[in-house]
Amino acid sequence: MNNTQITSLIIILLYMAATVAIGLLVSRKKASKSNDDFLMASKSLGPVVLAGTLFAANTGGASTTGIATNVYQYGLSSSWYVIAAGIGFILVSFIAPYFRRASANTVPQIISLRYGKASHIFTAVTSIAALFMATGAQIIATASIISVVTGLSFKIAAIITTIVVIAYTMIGGFQSVAAANIMHVLFITVGMTVAMFIMVNNSAVGGFSELFAKAKTVTDSSGANLDLLSMIKIGFPTIIGYIAMYYMTFPTGQEIVQTFCSAKDGKSAKVGSLIAGIVSTAYAIVPAIIGLIAYTCISGYADGGAQKNALAEATIQFAPSIVAGLVLAAIVAATMSSASGNMIGTATMFTNDVFRPYINKGEKDDAKEVWVSRVTMVIVGAVGLFIALSASNIISVMMTAFTLRSAGPFAAFICGLFYKNVTKRAGFISILTGTGVAALWIYALKNPWGLSAIVPGGVAAFIVIFMISIIERKMGVEPAPPIEFTND
């Protein structure tokens, strides 16, 4: 290893150690008295901490290394993956207070309040499966960084990553995750932005004007211009699909809903979501620019096709050793925070939606549930590790996970909150329909026109839920019982 790699490795290891230390410190200062304390941070998050947790939970491997790598295919328009997330947070802020006021802690619980047991079980299964996939995607991103820096095999790096994330998540629960996320957000936003400007002004890059001038001339191995500066190369159907995906997956994604439910009040949930949206939108261009540096300024890099980690390669080559270490630590921060959020979300759903109602026969036993939650986190990490060793494209894994968990439940969820005449059967059939259409769109039709499967799946689910509700109401079927909301 050269000096830059050694320095980067030391900083990454120190960062990982600091993350685990925060978990230990928080667990001692704020010992969990119940499973809700452990998994929901005692419902005490203010808008700033909540915004940081939302941003950190969503900004993972796909939003860092994934964007930088995809610059090869889509140019700067790859940044739309995160710009759309910012738009999604802003749109969801208007319904965020409802999550906090609902008498539930998970998406399947909210679904069950109107549609019953069958909808509850199906939503729980698809949501848990999606978080397994999402955890795997974060392990891919972190392990690829460690592998590039150290020369370790990807497999060994993935195992190390999994152990660290499980350790600090298990120790302190959501309190430690929320506390660590403040550090993560600073590293991700401030650290990577400062590093981007330092890299752009490296003599080998020559500043923004020279970088953009060079980018206009970059071609692939066949001589075709890659059009790296385009902000629309990814295509309007994909951009629309990204925005729809986030708007639909945030209200049905446990790691996001759980954060809203952990707010101290409805106003904190709304303001926190708005802040997260603004920060996400502003941050989106940073990893794209770093990816642009890799494909423009590393000799022969674009000739080899899409690379595995353009962000890490550009950072190591064009940033001073300490700055490179901070950038790579920021990526580790992003991926670890997302992975820990996925673990917490899965543990919450399994405990609330599987263990308590069906295994423990409805009895609440805090000591046992905290133990079950911790065991679940280990299982999520193990399955995520298996997925990481079996897959490679981070954004593809994340898109599939988001789609399969949200295409079906979104219509039922929104109608459950705002449509008083929705019927129980209509909700369940729409969940099945939306999920089925999305699966066909992905696996049978292979995502035609580049449109995310969440769009046709969501549209089909809405059509079905309204049609069946109207037909059943005309037949005299009573609407599903409304969700009761508490006051802040």
GROMACS .gro file of N, CA and C in nm, residues 35 38 170 347 350-351 355 365-378:
model
   63
   35ASN      N    1  -3.849  -0.214   2.490
   35ASN     CA    2  -3.813  -0.235   2.350
   35ASN      C    3  -3.844  -0.112   2.266
   38PHE      N    4  -3.554   0.109   2.296
   38PHE     CA    5  -3.441   0.055   2.221
   38PHE      C    6  -3.457   0.080   2.071
  170MET      N    7  -2.644  -0.309   1.751
  170MET     CA    8  -2.693  -0.392   1.861
  170MET      C    9  -2.671  -0.328   1.997
  347ALA      N   10  -3.561  -0.525   1.258
  347ALA     CA   11  -3.583  -0.573   1.395
  347ALA      C   12  -3.716  -0.522   1.449
  350PHE      N   13  -3.999  -0.718   1.269
  350PHE     CA   14  -4.009  -0.857   1.313
  350PHE      C   15  -4.066  -0.867   1.454
  351THR      N   16  -4.019  -0.779   1.542
  351THR     CA   17  -4.066  -0.783   1.681
  351THR      C   18  -4.213  -0.746   1.691
  355PHE      N   19  -4.311  -1.145   1.589
  355PHE     CA   20  -4.287  -1.209   1.718
  355PHE      C   21  -4.400  -1.185   1.818
  365ASP      N   22  -4.344  -0.839   2.619
  365ASP     CA   23  -4.238  -0.874   2.714
  365ASP      C   24  -4.113  -0.799   2.669
  366ASP      N   25  -4.086  -0.683   2.732
  366ASP     CA   26  -3.978  -0.595   2.687
  366ASP      C   27  -3.841  -0.662   2.688
  367ALA      N   28  -3.809  -0.733   2.795
  367ALA     CA   29  -3.677  -0.796   2.804
  367ALA      C   30  -3.658  -0.898   2.691
  368LYS      N   31  -3.761  -0.977   2.667
  368LYS     CA   32  -3.753  -1.078   2.562
  368LYS      C   33  -3.748  -1.012   2.424
  369GLU      N   34  -3.825  -0.903   2.406
  369GLU     CA   35  -3.830  -0.838   2.275
  369GLU      C   36  -3.699  -0.768   2.241
  370VAL      N   37  -3.632  -0.709   2.340
  370VAL     CA   38  -3.501  -0.649   2.314
  370VAL      C   39  -3.403  -0.757   2.269
  371TRP      N   40  -3.408  -0.873   2.335
  371TRP     CA   41  -3.321  -0.984   2.296
  371TRP      C   42  -3.353  -1.031   2.155
  372VAL      N   43  -3.482  -1.045   2.122
  372VAL     CA   44  -3.524  -1.086   1.988
  372VAL      C   45  -3.479  -0.984   1.884
  373SER      N   46  -3.490  -0.856   1.917
  373SER     CA   47  -3.449  -0.750   1.825
  373SER      C   48  -3.300  -0.760   1.793
  374ARG      N   49  -3.220  -0.786   1.894
  374ARG     CA   50  -3.075  -0.797   1.873
  374ARG      C   51  -3.041  -0.920   1.789
  375VAL      N   52  -3.106  -1.030   1.814
  375VAL     CA   53  -3.082  -1.150   1.734
  375VAL      C   54  -3.122  -1.125   1.589
  376THR      N   55  -3.234  -1.054   1.570
  376THR     CA   56  -3.280  -1.022   1.434
  376THR      C   57  -3.176  -0.940   1.360
  377MET      N   58  -3.112  -0.846   1.430
  377MET     CA   59  -3.008  -0.763   1.366
  377MET      C   60  -2.893  -0.848   1.316
  378VAL      N   61  -2.855  -0.948   1.392
  378VAL     CA   62  -2.747  -1.037   1.349
  378VAL      C   63  -2.788  -1.113   1.224
   0.00000   0.00000   0.00000
